[in-house]
Amino acid sequence: MNCWKSVNVQKEVGINRIYLLSFLVGVLSFIFLFLPFAAIHQGYTLKDQGIFPLLIGLALLPIVHRIVHFIPLLVTKRTFKLKCRFNKMKFPIISVLSKARMSKRTSIITLLAPTVFLTLPGLIASYLYIDYFAYFLIFSSVNIGISYTDFIYTSKFIRAPRKCIVENDGTGYDILI
């Protein structure tokens, strides 16, 4: 097999730009989502549950986002390696590495799983639960911001040849033909 392209967004874009663009995408998604939902729910008042449940939910969201990435790998019965380590602030960092090579479709589904399983239910819940719609929109917007690098990788995979195989080496992806 020949390597068609190696994709590492952190090297191509830069980690500081990724953080900045991810933050901007999250804030803009909240603004663009809050305005229509506020217009839909304009006669209702929001229930305030305090800052601590919000902070706990926002702290757990990146962990849940990472774990949701391996749901398609479980469904397709792929072997994967789940690594958990703690950074200096004792916050867990979870990495999911697929041991087997994946098809282009499986890779795209794996990358878009947090958007499908976290963001879309959050938007539906913000429509259904009127009293807490702002909280659900905050969680959905933060998840969209976290998914920014997933969207970049997905756009690279979509441009790849149809019959390619994607391999994850821990630092990026190799698209093999």
Tab-separated table of C-alpha atoms in Angstrom:
chain	number	residue	atom	x	y	z
A	1	MET	CA	0.000	0.000	0.000
A	2	ASN	CA	1.166	3.492	-0.778
A	3	CYS	CA	0.588	6.514	1.401
A	4	TRP	CA	-1.577	8.984	-0.526
A	5	LYS	CA	-1.430	11.651	2.152
A	6	SER	CA	-0.560	12.063	5.804
A	7	VAL	CA	-2.950	14.342	7.632
A	8	ASN	CA	-1.965	16.018	10.889
A	9	VAL	CA	-4.035	19.138	11.542
A	10	GLN	CA	-1.939	20.218	14.518
A	11	LYS	CA	1.147	20.458	12.309
A	12	GLU	CA	-0.657	21.958	9.321
A	13	VAL	CA	-2.759	24.566	11.105
A	14	GLY	CA	-1.010	24.951	14.446
A	15	ILE	CA	-2.345	24.234	17.900
A	16	ASN	CA	-2.910	27.901	18.811
A	17	ARG	CA	-4.932	28.525	15.664
A	18	ILE	CA	-6.963	25.388	16.305
A	19	TYR	CA	-7.811	26.590	19.820
A	20	LEU	CA	-8.678	30.076	18.567
A	21	LEU	CA	-10.801	28.885	15.660
A	22	SER	CA	-12.453	26.260	17.818
A	23	PHE	CA	-13.393	28.925	20.363
A	24	LEU	CA	-14.715	31.229	17.623
A	25	VAL	CA	-16.742	28.433	16.027
A	26	GLY	CA	-18.259	27.578	19.419
A	27	VAL	CA	-19.165	31.205	20.209
A	28	LEU	CA	-20.580	31.870	16.736
A	29	SER	CA	-22.595	28.662	16.814
A	30	PHE	CA	-24.077	29.704	20.167
A	31	ILE	CA	-24.990	33.139	18.789
A	32	PHE	CA	-26.546	31.733	15.619
A	33	LEU	CA	-28.411	29.012	17.530
A	34	PHE	CA	-29.565	31.143	20.453
A	35	LEU	CA	-31.299	33.783	18.347
A	36	PRO	CA	-33.823	31.474	16.615
A	37	PHE	CA	-34.444	29.415	19.762
A	38	ALA	CA	-34.976	32.578	21.803
A	39	ALA	CA	-37.475	33.745	19.193
A	40	ILE	CA	-39.284	30.394	19.349
A	41	HIS	CA	-39.361	30.363	23.171
A	42	GLN	CA	-39.900	34.100	23.695
A	43	GLY	CA	-42.834	33.860	26.123
A	44	TYR	CA	-41.112	31.515	28.575
A	45	THR	CA	-38.696	32.178	31.395
A	46	LEU	CA	-35.495	30.266	31.931
A	47	LYS	CA	-34.921	28.245	35.074
A	48	ASP	CA	-31.572	28.917	36.668
A	49	GLN	CA	-29.874	25.931	38.279
A	50	GLY	CA	-26.674	27.718	39.236
A	51	ILE	CA	-23.171	27.790	37.868
A	52	PHE	CA	-21.888	24.518	39.364
A	53	PRO	CA	-24.006	22.094	37.297
A	54	LEU	CA	-23.060	24.052	34.187
A	55	LEU	CA	-19.341	23.927	35.018
A	56	ILE	CA	-19.466	20.221	35.848
A	57	GLY	CA	-21.252	19.518	32.559
A	58	LEU	CA	-18.761	21.612	30.596
A	59	ALA	CA	-15.838	19.864	32.306
A	60	LEU	CA	-17.235	16.429	31.447
A	61	LEU	CA	-18.158	17.310	27.854
A	62	PRO	CA	-14.658	16.812	26.320
A	63	ILE	CA	-14.389	13.411	28.016
A	64	VAL	CA	-17.816	12.347	26.758
A	65	HIS	CA	-16.919	13.709	23.300
A	66	ARG	CA	-13.830	11.490	23.158
A	67	ILE	CA	-15.693	8.437	24.399
A	68	VAL	CA	-18.455	8.899	21.798
A	69	HIS	CA	-15.800	8.632	19.077
A	70	PHE	CA	-15.428	4.922	19.732
A	71	ILE	CA	-19.152	4.022	19.560
A	72	PRO	CA	-18.934	3.346	15.768
A	73	LEU	CA	-15.813	1.263	16.417
A	74	LEU	CA	-17.770	-0.849	18.910
A	75	VAL	CA	-20.645	-1.290	16.466
A	76	THR	CA	-18.323	-2.372	13.636
A	77	LYS	CA	-16.372	-4.613	16.068
A	78	ARG	CA	-13.044	-2.962	15.334
A	79	THR	CA	-10.185	-3.309	17.752
A	80	PHE	CA	-9.094	-0.094	19.350
A	81	LYS	CA	-6.902	1.112	22.137
A	82	LEU	CA	-8.282	3.469	24.757
A	83	LYS	CA	-5.558	5.399	26.574
A	84	CYS	CA	-6.265	7.590	29.564
A	85	ARG	CA	-3.616	9.805	31.133
A	86	PHE	CA	-3.710	12.792	33.417
A	87	ASN	CA	-2.181	16.170	32.602
A	88	LYS	CA	-0.517	18.488	35.104
A	89	MET	CA	-3.838	19.758	36.427
A	90	LYS	CA	-5.008	16.149	37.088
A	91	PHE	CA	-7.581	16.372	34.291
A	92	PRO	CA	-7.977	13.133	32.280
A	93	ILE	CA	-6.935	13.077	28.633
A	94	ILE	CA	-8.504	10.228	26.694
A	95	SER	CA	-7.101	8.998	23.385
A	96	VAL	CA	-8.784	6.483	21.108
A	97	LEU	CA	-6.471	4.689	18.680
A	98	SER	CA	-7.801	2.175	16.224
A	99	LYS	CA	-5.473	-0.797	15.893
A	100	ALA	CA	-7.032	-1.898	12.617
A	101	ARG	CA	-7.120	0.051	9.413
A	102	MET	CA	-10.497	1.569	8.639
A	103	SER	CA	-12.309	2.340	5.431
A	104	LYS	CA	-12.992	5.894	4.386
A	105	ARG	CA	-16.679	5.617	5.352
A	106	THR	CA	-15.945	4.174	8.799
A	107	SER	CA	-13.420	6.938	9.473
A	108	ILE	CA	-15.882	9.655	8.524
A	109	ILE	CA	-18.630	8.076	10.649
A	110	THR	CA	-16.228	7.796	13.591
A	111	LEU	CA	-15.278	11.458	13.314
A	112	LEU	CA	-18.874	12.673	12.992
A	113	ALA	CA	-20.278	10.473	15.803
A	114	PRO	CA	-20.065	13.202	18.522
A	115	THR	CA	-21.954	15.597	16.280
A	116	VAL	CA	-24.693	13.057	15.671
A	117	PHE	CA	-24.901	11.647	19.220
A	118	LEU	CA	-24.321	14.843	21.254
A	119	THR	CA	-25.083	17.964	19.218
A	120	LEU	CA	-28.276	16.876	17.472
A	121	PRO	CA	-29.919	15.527	20.666
A	122	GLY	CA	-28.848	18.745	22.408
A	123	LEU	CA	-30.610	20.819	19.763
A	124	ILE	CA	-33.707	18.645	19.966
A	125	ALA	CA	-33.685	18.907	23.781
A	126	SER	CA	-33.336	22.682	23.578
A	127	TYR	CA	-36.477	22.735	21.473
A	128	LEU	CA	-38.426	20.351	23.719
A	129	TYR	CA	-37.300	21.518	27.190
A	130	ILE	CA	-38.172	25.179	27.065
A	131	ASP	CA	-37.090	26.048	30.602
A	132	TYR	CA	-33.524	24.807	30.032
A	133	PHE	CA	-32.999	25.549	26.337
A	134	ALA	CA	-30.069	27.894	26.970
A	135	TYR	CA	-28.145	25.197	28.851
A	136	PHE	CA	-28.672	22.670	26.076
A	137	LEU	CA	-27.581	25.263	23.514
A	138	ILE	CA	-24.421	26.001	25.499
A	139	PHE	CA	-23.521	22.299	25.605
A	140	SER	CA	-24.304	21.880	21.900
A	141	SER	CA	-22.255	24.935	20.953
A	142	VAL	CA	-19.274	23.834	23.023
A	143	ASN	CA	-19.481	20.408	21.387
A	144	ILE	CA	-19.512	22.053	17.953
A	145	GLY	CA	-16.400	23.997	18.965
A	146	ILE	CA	-14.691	20.815	20.194
A	147	SER	CA	-15.666	19.087	16.917
A	148	TYR	CA	-13.826	21.686	14.827
A	149	THR	CA	-10.784	19.459	14.272
A	150	ASP	CA	-13.098	16.540	13.475
A	151	PHE	CA	-14.671	18.646	10.732
A	152	ILE	CA	-11.241	19.463	9.287
A	153	TYR	CA	-10.255	15.787	9.241
A	154	THR	CA	-13.617	14.880	7.700
A	155	SER	CA	-13.135	17.402	4.891
A	156	LYS	CA	-9.704	15.874	4.159
A	157	PHE	CA	-11.168	12.349	4.153
A	158	ILE	CA	-13.995	13.339	1.815
A	159	ARG	CA	-11.418	14.525	-0.746
A	160	ALA	CA	-9.516	11.227	-0.501
A	161	PRO	CA	-9.912	8.522	-3.158
A	162	ARG	CA	-12.934	6.282	-2.889
A	163	LYS	CA	-11.177	2.979	-2.181
A	164	CYS	CA	-8.699	4.237	0.403
A	165	ILE	CA	-7.863	2.947	3.845
A	166	VAL	CA	-7.267	5.241	6.820
A	167	GLU	CA	-4.746	4.412	9.504
A	168	ASN	CA	-4.435	6.276	12.809
A	169	ASP	CA	-0.886	6.451	14.151
A	170	GLY	CA	-1.617	8.557	17.233
A	171	THR	CA	-0.306	11.852	15.863
A	172	GLY	CA	-2.462	12.025	12.763
A	173	TYR	CA	-3.959	9.946	10.010
A	174	ASP	CA	-2.365	8.234	7.024
A	175	ILE	CA	-4.545	7.783	3.953
A	176	LEU	CA	-3.376	4.666	2.155
A	177	ILE	CA	-4.195	3.577	-1.393
